[in-house]
XYZ file of C-alpha atoms in Angstrom:
731
model
C -24.838 -71.376 41.185
C -28.729 -71.673 40.939
C -30.986 -70.332 38.259
C -32.543 -67.766 40.748
C -29.308 -66.384 41.418
C -28.599 -65.794 37.791
C -31.853 -64.258 37.154
C -31.383 -61.770 40.051
C -27.736 -60.967 38.938
C -29.551 -60.182 35.340
C -32.237 -57.927 36.931
C -29.427 -56.139 38.663
C -27.312 -55.648 35.488
C -30.174 -54.354 33.659
C -31.307 -51.809 36.149
C -30.592 -48.222 35.161
C -27.200 -46.706 36.549
C -27.398 -43.516 38.422
C -26.641 -40.490 36.230
C -23.110 -38.981 36.746
C -22.946 -35.577 38.492
C -21.776 -32.969 36.006
C -21.267 -29.295 35.588
C -23.624 -27.247 33.412
C -20.745 -27.065 30.675
C -20.369 -30.947 30.761
C -23.925 -31.306 30.150
C -23.810 -29.812 26.871
C -24.166 -32.685 24.667
C -22.144 -33.130 21.420
C -23.143 -35.935 18.973
C -23.744 -39.051 20.744
C -23.948 -37.754 24.183
C -20.318 -36.637 24.708
C -19.425 -33.460 26.213
C -17.161 -30.802 24.472
C -14.678 -31.399 27.181
C -14.832 -35.147 26.265
C -14.156 -34.534 22.806
C -10.917 -32.512 23.413
C -9.827 -29.099 24.911
C -11.268 -26.183 22.988
C -7.689 -24.373 23.032
C -6.243 -27.540 21.175
C -8.613 -27.059 18.395
C -8.003 -23.311 18.284
C -4.244 -23.980 18.199
C -4.607 -26.594 15.576
C -6.746 -24.505 13.453
C -4.258 -21.464 13.703
C -1.480 -23.849 12.722
C -3.328 -25.120 9.744
C -4.086 -21.518 8.384
C -0.534 -20.609 8.806
C 0.747 -23.538 7.046
C -1.828 -22.948 4.179
C -0.754 -19.505 3.871
C 2.911 -20.347 3.539
C 2.144 -23.066 1.069
C -0.021 -20.750 -0.829
C 2.748 -18.050 -0.966
C 5.161 -20.483 -2.170
C 3.246 -21.895 -4.708
C 2.250 -18.394 -5.996
C 5.902 -17.479 -6.318
C 6.685 -21.037 -7.827
C 3.990 -20.740 -10.391
C 4.568 -16.977 -11.298
C 8.457 -17.365 -11.308
C 8.625 -20.591 -13.050
C 6.402 -19.596 -15.930
C 8.133 -16.133 -16.631
C 10.579 -17.318 -19.477
C 8.000 -19.679 -21.148
C 7.617 -18.436 -24.779
C 3.999 -17.610 -25.917
C 2.420 -17.172 -29.181
C 2.488 -13.527 -30.770
C -1.062 -12.269 -31.601
C -2.291 -9.714 -33.765
C -5.740 -7.964 -33.612
C -7.314 -4.822 -35.096
C -9.037 -2.413 -33.012
C -11.991 -0.114 -33.991
C -9.775 2.823 -34.067
C -8.087 1.374 -37.168
C -4.769 0.499 -35.176
C -3.193 -2.812 -35.454
C -1.680 -4.486 -32.206
C 0.859 -7.077 -32.359
C 2.479 -8.709 -29.375
C 2.376 -11.314 -26.470
C -0.821 -11.480 -24.301
C 0.613 -11.315 -20.945
C -2.631 -10.857 -18.850
C -6.336 -11.247 -18.885
C -8.639 -9.067 -17.002
C -12.241 -8.090 -16.285
C -13.102 -4.499 -15.186
C -16.018 -2.180 -14.586
C -16.797 -0.259 -17.539
C -18.955 2.912 -16.879
C -19.886 6.266 -18.659
C -17.029 7.911 -16.977
C -14.664 5.635 -18.794
C -15.579 6.467 -22.414
C -14.701 10.173 -22.419
C -11.230 9.402 -23.797
C -12.566 6.770 -26.426
C -12.488 7.352 -30.160
C -15.919 7.566 -31.775
C -16.172 3.955 -32.979
C -14.946 2.588 -29.642
C -17.251 4.961 -27.718
C -20.431 3.810 -29.778
C -19.566 0.163 -28.864
C -19.169 1.179 -25.202
C -22.382 3.089 -25.031
C -24.115 -0.090 -26.933
C -23.047 -2.132 -23.864
C -23.980 0.527 -21.263
C -27.296 1.956 -22.624
C -29.267 -1.200 -22.089
C -28.316 -1.127 -18.420
C -29.006 2.578 -18.113
C -32.307 2.072 -19.934
C -33.408 -0.579 -17.529
C -32.407 1.674 -14.504
C -34.564 4.327 -15.871
C -37.440 2.055 -16.733
C -37.490 0.836 -13.252
C -37.687 4.319 -11.854
C -40.715 5.026 -14.155
C -42.356 1.920 -13.410
C -41.894 2.347 -9.589
C -42.099 6.155 -8.999
C -42.548 7.991 -12.295
C -39.642 9.902 -13.496
C -41.046 13.062 -12.426
C -41.270 12.272 -8.896
C -38.052 10.762 -8.986
C -36.373 13.798 -10.254
C -38.337 15.743 -7.788
C -36.614 13.934 -4.976
C -33.156 14.225 -6.593
C -33.527 18.109 -6.905
C -31.083 18.809 -4.118
C -28.232 16.785 -5.640
C -28.939 18.011 -9.219
C -28.591 21.641 -7.957
C -25.569 20.860 -5.992
C -24.022 19.343 -9.125
C -25.043 22.130 -11.296
C -23.405 24.777 -8.657
C -20.310 22.561 -8.671
C -20.050 22.756 -12.533
C -20.592 26.495 -12.510
C -17.979 27.411 -9.813
C -15.319 25.297 -11.463
C -15.425 26.887 -14.925
C -12.463 29.171 -15.587
C -14.323 32.255 -16.685
C -16.231 32.109 -13.450
C -13.324 31.722 -11.142
C -11.560 34.532 -12.883
C -14.471 36.750 -12.808
C -14.986 39.423 -10.203
C -16.946 38.364 -7.099
C -20.081 40.274 -7.787
C -20.351 38.563 -11.219
C -19.869 35.062 -9.595
C -22.448 35.840 -6.809
C -24.922 37.257 -9.321
C -24.680 34.056 -11.415
C -25.049 31.825 -8.369
C -27.991 33.529 -7.125
C -29.555 33.913 -10.393
C -29.390 30.012 -11.119
C -30.877 29.445 -7.729
C -33.781 31.870 -8.287
C -34.501 30.306 -11.807
C -34.530 27.004 -10.406
C -36.907 28.023 -7.507
C -39.183 29.739 -9.855
C -39.354 27.228 -12.784
C -38.377 23.863 -10.892
C -41.667 22.237 -11.482
C -41.938 23.023 -15.171
C -38.094 21.988 -15.771
C -38.597 18.779 -13.936
C -41.904 18.214 -15.897
C -39.978 18.996 -19.345
C -36.996 16.756 -18.495
C -39.190 14.003 -17.296
C -41.262 14.050 -20.550
C -38.191 13.942 -22.719
C -36.862 11.159 -20.712
C -40.335 9.252 -20.895
C -40.430 9.763 -24.725
C -37.106 8.438 -25.303
C -37.996 5.373 -23.176
C -41.001 4.539 -25.367
C -39.185 5.084 -28.759
C -38.549 1.767 -30.847
C -34.882 2.108 -30.411
C -34.848 3.036 -26.795
C -31.068 2.992 -26.289
C -30.401 5.143 -29.366
C -33.106 7.661 -28.590
C -31.904 7.798 -24.933
C -28.189 8.410 -25.889
C -29.279 10.825 -28.662
C -31.247 12.959 -25.866
C -28.518 12.762 -23.425
C -25.960 13.816 -26.085
C -28.051 16.944 -26.891
C -28.208 17.898 -23.533
C -24.354 17.553 -23.155
C -23.955 19.578 -26.251
C -26.286 22.416 -24.796
C -24.360 22.304 -21.386
C -20.962 22.411 -23.347
C -22.249 25.458 -25.415
C -23.308 27.330 -22.184
C -20.146 26.350 -20.559
C -18.055 28.037 -23.126
C -19.985 31.539 -22.679
C -17.314 34.048 -22.048
C -18.467 35.572 -18.778
C -20.827 35.050 -16.015
C -23.187 37.830 -17.162
C -23.408 36.231 -20.536
C -24.142 32.820 -18.880
C -26.935 34.310 -16.848
C -28.561 35.930 -19.858
C -28.471 32.640 -21.697
C -30.518 30.843 -19.092
C -32.886 33.614 -18.396
C -33.542 34.311 -22.176
C -33.940 30.757 -23.227
C -35.544 28.184 -20.701
C -34.765 25.204 -22.915
C -30.929 25.932 -22.201
C -31.605 25.333 -18.209
C -33.956 22.458 -18.664
C -30.912 20.922 -20.937
C -28.312 21.449 -18.314
C -30.789 20.215 -15.725
C -31.467 17.139 -17.652
C -27.825 16.451 -18.160
C -26.863 16.957 -14.642
C -29.553 14.347 -13.649
C -28.731 11.810 -16.174
C -24.764 12.153 -15.356
C -25.749 11.710 -11.426
C -27.887 8.551 -12.490
C -25.158 7.136 -14.619
C -22.359 6.914 -11.841
C -23.479 3.527 -10.786
C -24.320 2.374 -14.275
C -21.474 -0.374 -14.886
C -20.928 -3.399 -16.945
C -18.177 -6.148 -16.792
C -15.848 -5.867 -19.704
C -12.984 -8.072 -20.686
C -9.545 -6.974 -21.745
C -6.095 -8.127 -22.527
C -2.660 -6.800 -21.989
C -0.506 -7.076 -24.924
C 3.198 -6.815 -24.684
C 3.949 -4.771 -27.800
C 7.375 -3.432 -27.460
C 8.930 -1.339 -30.015
C 9.494 1.464 -27.421
C 11.616 3.680 -29.606
C 8.750 3.826 -31.911
C 5.640 3.890 -29.853
C 7.045 5.176 -26.402
C 5.217 2.119 -24.631
C 5.824 -1.232 -24.013
C 2.450 -2.552 -23.295
C -1.192 -1.824 -24.653
C -4.578 -2.837 -22.986
C -7.027 -4.073 -25.757
C -10.713 -4.439 -24.743
C -12.801 -7.082 -26.407
C -15.510 -4.467 -27.428
C -12.861 -2.405 -28.999
C -11.739 -4.957 -31.426
C -12.873 -5.836 -34.804
C -14.845 -8.933 -35.135
C -12.868 -11.868 -36.480
C -9.664 -9.725 -36.781
C -7.536 -11.874 -34.441
C -4.868 -13.887 -35.952
C -1.475 -15.408 -35.198
C 0.771 -14.391 -38.199
C 3.008 -17.108 -39.220
C 6.106 -14.972 -39.542
C 5.698 -12.701 -36.457
C 8.967 -12.569 -34.861
C 10.110 -11.475 -31.352
C 13.416 -9.879 -30.783
C 15.254 -9.749 -27.587
C 17.797 -6.846 -27.863
C 20.537 -5.471 -25.892
C 18.726 -1.903 -25.664
C 15.169 -0.780 -25.996
C 13.809 -3.999 -24.930
C 11.876 -6.209 -27.018
C 10.647 -5.800 -30.650
C 7.849 -7.404 -32.576
C 7.578 -7.389 -36.346
C 7.813 -9.402 -39.590
C 11.388 -9.753 -41.238
C 11.105 -7.958 -44.454
C 14.882 -8.011 -45.575
C 18.286 -8.600 -44.548
C 20.779 -6.097 -45.613
C 24.780 -6.310 -45.919
C 26.318 -3.128 -46.235
C 23.225 -1.525 -46.925
C 22.073 -3.809 -49.737
C 19.308 -6.324 -49.431
C 20.371 -9.839 -49.730
C 17.184 -11.591 -49.241
C 13.560 -10.160 -49.247
C 11.399 -13.343 -48.565
C 10.594 -13.634 -44.822
C 11.678 -17.489 -44.934
C 14.928 -16.602 -46.849
C 15.715 -13.614 -44.558
C 15.105 -15.985 -41.625
C 17.556 -18.749 -43.093
C 20.237 -16.044 -43.896
C 19.760 -14.703 -40.321
C 20.347 -17.898 -38.659
C 23.631 -18.308 -40.804
C 25.091 -14.710 -39.995
C 23.977 -14.145 -36.412
C 26.066 -16.631 -34.616
C 29.224 -15.280 -36.311
C 28.072 -11.736 -35.394
C 27.539 -12.530 -31.691
C 30.825 -14.188 -31.610
C 32.565 -10.956 -32.615
C 30.378 -9.145 -30.134
C 31.656 -11.311 -27.369
C 35.332 -10.656 -28.503
C 34.663 -6.871 -28.301
C 33.082 -7.319 -24.807
C 36.178 -9.334 -23.702
C 38.476 -6.561 -25.082
C 36.430 -3.719 -23.475
C 36.188 -5.406 -20.081
C 39.305 -7.504 -19.514
C 42.036 -5.914 -21.616
C 40.741 -2.232 -21.103
C 40.145 -2.886 -17.581
C 43.632 -4.301 -17.163
C 45.225 -1.272 -18.702
C 43.171 1.063 -16.415
C 44.133 -0.766 -13.600
C 47.723 -0.473 -14.322
C 47.449 3.149 -15.058
C 45.526 3.889 -11.782
C 48.270 2.002 -9.851
C 50.969 3.991 -11.509
C 49.123 7.269 -10.514
C 48.772 6.074 -6.809
C 52.408 5.283 -6.763
C 53.297 8.784 -7.937
C 50.769 10.216 -5.549
C 52.323 8.465 -2.498
C 55.723 9.675 -3.351
C 54.508 13.071 -3.508
C 52.607 12.761 -0.160
C 55.871 11.272 1.294
C 58.500 13.568 -0.302
C 56.812 16.577 -1.790
C 56.241 17.557 -5.348
C 59.632 19.250 -5.566
C 61.596 16.311 -4.304
C 64.074 14.460 -6.647
C 62.305 11.219 -5.911
C 59.103 12.699 -7.162
C 60.942 14.078 -10.256
C 62.231 10.463 -10.897
C 58.844 8.761 -10.334
C 57.037 11.392 -12.599
C 59.332 10.447 -15.426
C 58.590 6.701 -14.721
C 54.820 7.480 -14.622
C 54.887 9.447 -17.800
C 56.724 6.671 -19.528
C 54.350 3.946 -18.181
C 51.363 6.136 -19.163
C 52.624 6.491 -22.876
C 53.096 2.864 -23.065
C 49.646 1.956 -21.671
C 48.184 4.773 -23.884
C 49.481 2.997 -26.918
C 48.199 -0.369 -25.783
C 44.749 1.298 -25.046
C 44.703 2.865 -28.645
C 45.541 -0.705 -29.916
C 42.637 -2.242 -28.238
C 40.275 0.503 -29.209
C 41.444 0.119 -32.709
C 40.539 -3.686 -32.472
C 37.318 -3.002 -30.968
C 36.375 -0.453 -33.702
C 37.141 -2.733 -36.326
C 34.883 -5.325 -34.749
C 32.123 -2.740 -34.444
C 32.620 -1.857 -38.212
C 32.309 -5.347 -39.238
C 29.172 -5.951 -37.185
C 27.502 -2.754 -38.475
C 27.509 -4.188 -41.990
C 24.712 -6.518 -40.990
C 21.165 -5.380 -40.010
C 17.632 -6.810 -40.532
C 14.786 -4.655 -41.730
C 11.663 -5.337 -39.766
C 8.034 -4.301 -40.703
C 5.852 -3.528 -37.652
C 2.153 -4.298 -37.287
C 1.519 -0.424 -38.212
C 3.670 -0.796 -41.387
C 6.532 1.098 -40.225
C 10.102 -0.118 -41.205
C 12.863 -0.482 -38.639
C 16.430 -1.510 -38.804
C 17.861 -3.831 -36.220
C 21.589 -4.350 -36.102
C 22.455 -8.161 -35.877
C 24.904 -7.329 -33.113
C 21.962 -6.100 -30.879
C 19.875 -9.094 -31.084
C 20.442 -11.454 -28.223
C 17.671 -13.925 -28.943
C 15.055 -14.083 -31.496
C 12.405 -16.494 -32.788
C 9.225 -16.976 -34.723
C 6.833 -17.616 -31.909
C 4.123 -19.016 -33.882
C 5.967 -21.678 -35.781
C 7.566 -23.267 -32.466
C 7.024 -26.801 -31.328
C 7.081 -27.980 -27.716
C 10.700 -29.035 -27.859
C 11.587 -25.577 -29.525
C 9.971 -23.637 -26.692
C 11.394 -25.765 -23.929
C 14.776 -25.037 -25.575
C 14.140 -21.221 -25.397
C 12.858 -21.445 -21.823
C 16.007 -23.047 -20.549
C 17.929 -20.705 -22.578
C 16.339 -17.627 -20.899
C 16.858 -19.456 -17.472
C 20.502 -19.849 -18.123
C 20.889 -16.294 -19.289
C 19.246 -15.159 -16.034
C 21.640 -17.208 -13.907
C 24.752 -16.608 -15.742
C 24.615 -12.991 -17.390
C 24.534 -9.545 -16.266
C 21.364 -7.368 -16.234
C 20.388 -4.780 -18.880
C 17.476 -2.635 -19.447
C 17.297 -1.117 -15.932
C 17.459 -4.698 -14.302
C 14.232 -5.847 -16.173
C 16.035 -7.986 -18.556
C 19.177 -10.119 -18.622
C 20.563 -11.830 -15.794
C 21.209 -11.474 -12.062
C 24.735 -13.275 -11.857
C 26.241 -10.306 -10.111
C 23.277 -10.358 -7.398
C 23.512 -14.027 -6.783
C 27.355 -13.680 -6.274
C 26.853 -10.715 -3.824
C 23.933 -12.372 -1.766
C 26.078 -15.617 -1.319
C 29.380 -14.044 -0.483
C 27.591 -11.425 1.779
C 26.012 -14.139 3.753
C 28.959 -16.349 4.111
C 31.019 -13.339 5.421
C 28.311 -12.671 7.681
C 28.114 -16.070 8.998
C 32.040 -16.341 9.398
C 31.789 -13.064 11.613
C 28.639 -13.711 13.733
C 29.188 -17.348 14.650
C 32.538 -16.907 16.447
C 31.245 -13.723 18.248
C 27.743 -15.209 19.415
C 29.585 -18.394 20.491
C 32.116 -16.569 22.444
C 29.353 -14.307 23.975
C 27.168 -17.660 24.882
C 30.026 -19.262 26.322
C 30.987 -16.525 28.797
C 27.291 -15.827 29.745
C 26.347 -19.721 30.306
C 29.952 -21.016 31.561
C 31.895 -18.210 33.141
C 29.606 -15.174 34.184
C 28.026 -15.212 37.589
C 24.507 -14.075 37.972
C 24.199 -10.351 38.800
C 23.298 -7.074 37.822
C 25.850 -6.755 35.105
C 24.800 -10.013 33.359
C 21.006 -9.400 33.675
C 21.761 -5.984 32.016
C 23.636 -7.712 29.030
C 20.867 -10.218 28.690
C 18.275 -7.473 28.508
C 20.257 -5.771 25.983
C 20.662 -8.791 23.933
C 16.898 -9.363 23.885
C 16.338 -5.755 23.209
C 18.873 -5.947 20.291
C 16.654 -8.612 18.712
C 13.665 -6.316 18.519
C 15.608 -3.293 17.004
C 14.173 -2.388 13.314
C 16.826 -3.513 10.640
C 17.023 0.173 9.314
C 18.547 1.362 12.423
C 21.423 -1.137 12.084
C 21.782 0.215 8.766
C 22.000 3.838 10.084
C 24.437 2.390 12.583
C 26.492 0.528 10.021
C 26.765 3.767 7.757
C 27.635 6.038 10.627
C 30.143 3.833 12.540
C 31.602 1.523 10.140
C 31.350 3.528 6.781
C 31.941 7.063 8.105
C 34.240 6.418 11.285
C 36.240 3.112 10.722
C 36.275 3.308 7.121
C 37.270 6.961 6.916
C 40.009 6.087 9.606
C 41.413 3.259 7.424
C 41.274 5.277 4.461
C 43.431 8.020 6.349
C 45.790 5.357 7.334
C 46.336 2.996 4.473
C 44.730 4.787 1.353
C 45.901 8.388 1.589
C 47.001 8.414 -1.916
C 43.260 7.748 -3.110
C 41.792 10.370 -1.007
C 39.364 12.386 -1.320
C 37.877 9.547 -3.295
C 36.970 6.871 -0.198
C 37.980 3.282 -0.458
C 36.601 1.892 2.751
C 35.057 5.274 3.657
C 31.687 4.238 1.834
C 29.436 1.326 1.518
C 31.006 -1.994 0.605
C 30.435 -5.885 1.167
C 32.572 -6.074 4.391
C 30.451 -3.309 6.149
C 27.194 -4.880 4.923
C 28.488 -8.343 6.461
C 29.374 -6.780 9.582
C 26.016 -4.936 9.923
C 24.023 -8.016 9.293
C 26.233 -9.855 11.792
C 25.475 -7.393 14.303
C 21.690 -7.797 13.437
C 21.699 -11.521 13.722
C 23.967 -11.682 16.799
C 21.060 -12.205 19.300
C 19.875 -15.169 17.406
C 23.198 -16.970 17.453
C 23.615 -15.951 21.213
C 20.264 -17.282 22.303
C 20.595 -20.777 20.309
C 24.218 -21.460 21.573
C 23.028 -20.797 25.062
C 20.177 -23.185 24.668
C 22.478 -25.965 23.132
C 25.193 -25.202 25.881
C 22.319 -25.703 28.584
C 21.283 -29.052 26.833
C 24.671 -30.635 27.467
C 23.954 -32.821 30.602
C 25.852 -31.581 33.808
C 26.939 -35.083 34.443
C 29.543 -34.837 31.477
C 30.792 -31.748 32.774
C 31.574 -33.066 36.235
C 32.935 -36.449 34.852
C 35.493 -34.296 32.750
C 36.462 -32.277 35.673
C 36.647 -35.363 37.906
C 39.167 -36.789 35.505
C 41.590 -33.840 35.990
C 40.494 -31.537 33.013
C 40.374 -27.784 33.453
C 37.313 -25.861 32.716
C 38.342 -24.712 29.353
C 39.551 -28.209 28.381
C 36.129 -29.548 29.438
C 34.470 -26.770 27.284
C 36.513 -27.506 24.305
C 36.461 -31.107 24.365
C 33.089 -32.106 25.864
C 30.650 -29.238 25.902
C 31.316 -27.510 22.521
C 31.341 -30.598 20.431
C 28.131 -31.680 21.665
C 26.669 -28.266 21.575
C 27.733 -27.817 17.972
C 24.466 -29.250 16.234
C 22.551 -26.357 18.311
C 25.326 -23.536 17.284
C 24.481 -24.787 13.671
C 20.756 -24.058 14.397
C 21.660 -20.700 15.297
C 23.743 -20.075 12.172
C 21.126 -21.504 9.928
C 18.652 -18.989 11.529
C 21.092 -16.304 11.168
C 21.980 -17.180 7.518
C 18.110 -17.270 6.711
C 17.402 -13.593 8.500
C 20.533 -11.925 6.796
C 20.075 -13.315 3.320
C 16.644 -11.852 3.143
C 17.323 -8.451 4.707
C 17.256 -5.384 2.399
C 16.756 -2.129 4.465
C 20.108 -2.111 6.133
C 21.868 -3.053 2.883
C 20.417 0.039 1.154
C 22.657 2.151 3.443
C 25.911 0.216 3.658
C 26.844 -1.335 0.164
C 23.934 -2.686 -1.804
C 23.515 -0.822 -5.343
C 21.343 -1.173 -8.331
C 24.087 -2.062 -10.647
C 27.725 -2.868 -9.572
C 30.421 -2.208 -12.442
C 32.651 -4.684 -10.845
C 32.420 -7.841 -8.610
C 34.184 -7.811 -5.178
C 36.548 -10.501 -6.547
C 38.826 -10.357 -9.833
C 42.163 -11.144 -11.107
C 43.887 -8.119 -9.570
C 45.878 -8.221 -6.246
C 44.516 -8.640 -3.516
C 41.966 -10.512 -5.620
C 39.124 -10.155 -2.815
C 38.134 -6.529 -2.641
C 35.879 -6.206 0.401
C 35.597 -2.497 -0.038
C 33.574 -2.588 -3.174
C 29.737 -2.096 -3.480
C 27.785 -5.138 -4.518
C 24.470 -6.151 -5.949
C 22.017 -8.306 -3.534
C 18.816 -10.393 -4.747
C 16.724 -8.746 -2.009
C 17.627 -5.302 -3.098
C 17.052 -6.283 -6.777
C 13.678 -7.300 -5.987
C 12.823 -4.018 -4.201
C 14.354 -2.077 -7.208
C 12.545 -4.149 -9.843
C 9.181 -3.731 -7.980
C 9.216 0.004 -7.101
C 12.064 1.661 -9.176
C 11.653 0.168 -12.526
C 10.332 2.626 -15.324
C 8.634 -0.526 -16.926
C 6.714 -2.007 -14.093
C 4.750 -4.511 -16.213
C 7.936 -5.823 -17.587
C 9.348 -5.994 -14.292
C 6.571 -7.865 -12.410
C 7.373 -11.118 -13.665
C 11.085 -10.701 -12.927
C 10.108 -9.641 -9.384
C 8.564 -13.257 -8.774
C 11.427 -15.033 -10.546
C 13.963 -13.246 -8.596
C 11.955 -14.027 -5.379
C 11.905 -17.757 -6.479
C 15.510 -17.770 -6.901
C 16.139 -16.054 -3.580
C 14.161 -18.435 -1.645
C 15.919 -21.286 -3.413
C 19.147 -19.924 -2.628
C 18.413 -19.546 0.888
C 16.966 -22.894 1.000
C 20.061 -24.383 -0.538
C 22.318 -22.787 1.873
C 20.145 -23.928 4.833
C 19.928 -27.515 3.621
C 23.933 -27.471 3.401
C 24.105 -26.365 6.962
C 21.476 -28.694 8.175
C 23.487 -31.570 6.433
C 26.327 -30.627 8.509
C 24.397 -30.333 11.609
C 23.069 -33.779 10.947
C 26.730 -35.366 10.549
C 27.743 -33.480 13.832
C 24.771 -35.247 15.680
C 25.812 -38.547 14.476
C 29.454 -37.838 15.220
C 28.759 -36.720 18.875
C 26.032 -39.027 19.762
C 26.627 -39.651 23.491
C 25.020 -41.250 26.580
C 24.866 -39.744 30.087
C 27.348 -41.012 32.584
């Protein structure tokens, strides 16, 4: 190739290439000359952004629940502060908060606290009035506000009791008289008010002068408002012009003070001692506390009790049979640690006697009564059979009464022994209170704990939460009955919904021919998935409880009537109701799983001579099982979190008995039960102590999420094993 040829080629390569034709949208340049369409599809970015937002929201919710729930049981220090009121507050700081403090908030404050609040607000109010003076002049500004001031005065006047109860002619005379006086003397009144405000703003101590002026006007208005009748009120402002100007000035300053606010910090103390103070929590603002009064007392002790909630105080003495054995806090604490385990052991013995032994006697007595009632219904009360059965019943009752009296005697002796021991505790206000050692569940000197001791208390509270019964209206104690009820109800629901869902999906996918009836059934299934859950609850209450349950009672439990057995809410009806609610989920998932099995496998099985049912049972169902398990997982997740229908068909605030015990038939599906979802609702909206219940709401929510996740993980693991077992290739 010649040099000229190479040069010609270079010149061609260096020549500008023709511009590609493009639409106006593609000619919008982005960055280095690429169009938006070349970067990516806009909808792809939109979908990606929406997905990121959803993931962030879910993760944020889980992190919030995890943080709030995991920190509920961590023991914190006990703090003591003195307020300007002279009160001493002792308790745990549970929350820090900033709020807007305004003049409208200080009406209920005591005098020392009000002075501190006014000292915070007056500089802001002074600055506002100074700006008005510098910009417009107070007199001119008051003139522009005259209509608002007059409306405020008329509203004040019309709301006074003596005016409301007076005859209409007197009310009208007072209203007209005020309007006429304001029209006639408005200029002089505004000038007087402006002059007084300006004088206060020019004083050396502007805040004090302004507040003193405002206070004098408030006093004048209060005196005028206490005048017995409208005629006397009108005479007062007509005879003394200073009264009307004072009222006018107070109305003006009050209107201007509405938007005067400052940020104030406060802390929420959990103070307990409800039987003494009638409150569990107390807000304490920083400006309302004495300087340098905050401390962490060494012997401030927290008592968690069976009743009345927490108690905070300092141990004073430990009494045995009413006599003090120790009086020094350290000695009292050492003696308490020695005696408390023994007292609690006796309390547990008492509880076992009361629940197990007494419960067994009551069960036997009830069975004897039901046997007698059955004979009465079958043969009549005058029959020889009933007479003989009644004699046996009376003999059995006499024997059981003796056993019951013996158990009550044992319980009473344990109570008498435990009543000998009590601790005298001094509160922050100096009151002394006796706490029986048997009532103390847990106690510790919070300000003396090291990290390992705090960790021990933390895990002790968690164990109590997971294994014990609730107390104090569910705001303390454990949630074991709710855990049990949630798990058993979910498993019962799964046992019911999966077979019915699989059978329905098999018929629709494998047997039913396309037609009007099948279309109607599919539409009904899809609509069933959109029905509000409370509707299922109403259906379950009416159909299962009142119709089916009442019929079962008439047939099999006639002796118990009119007390219902199955004719009221119970765990079985709750499981059936939720099975109906989650049925569409299982049907749809199973149909998708059946459709995913290759047609070639069905045809190969049929070609080998298998019947259609053998093909479904041996080929289709095993390979669709992972998809069926997916439907079960979704149904469990949906059912375990439902609350609304359970409120109608069996879930209760507190279940006295678990649906499983040692009495035949051991599993009692007719009994009501506790549920974690309903427990959360009850804590959040029905608790009398909302602040104490709030952390328990997060903790129970965390537990419910963990429980659902655990059940789903077990199902996912089973599904994975099935996938490996039935791995296949197409023919």
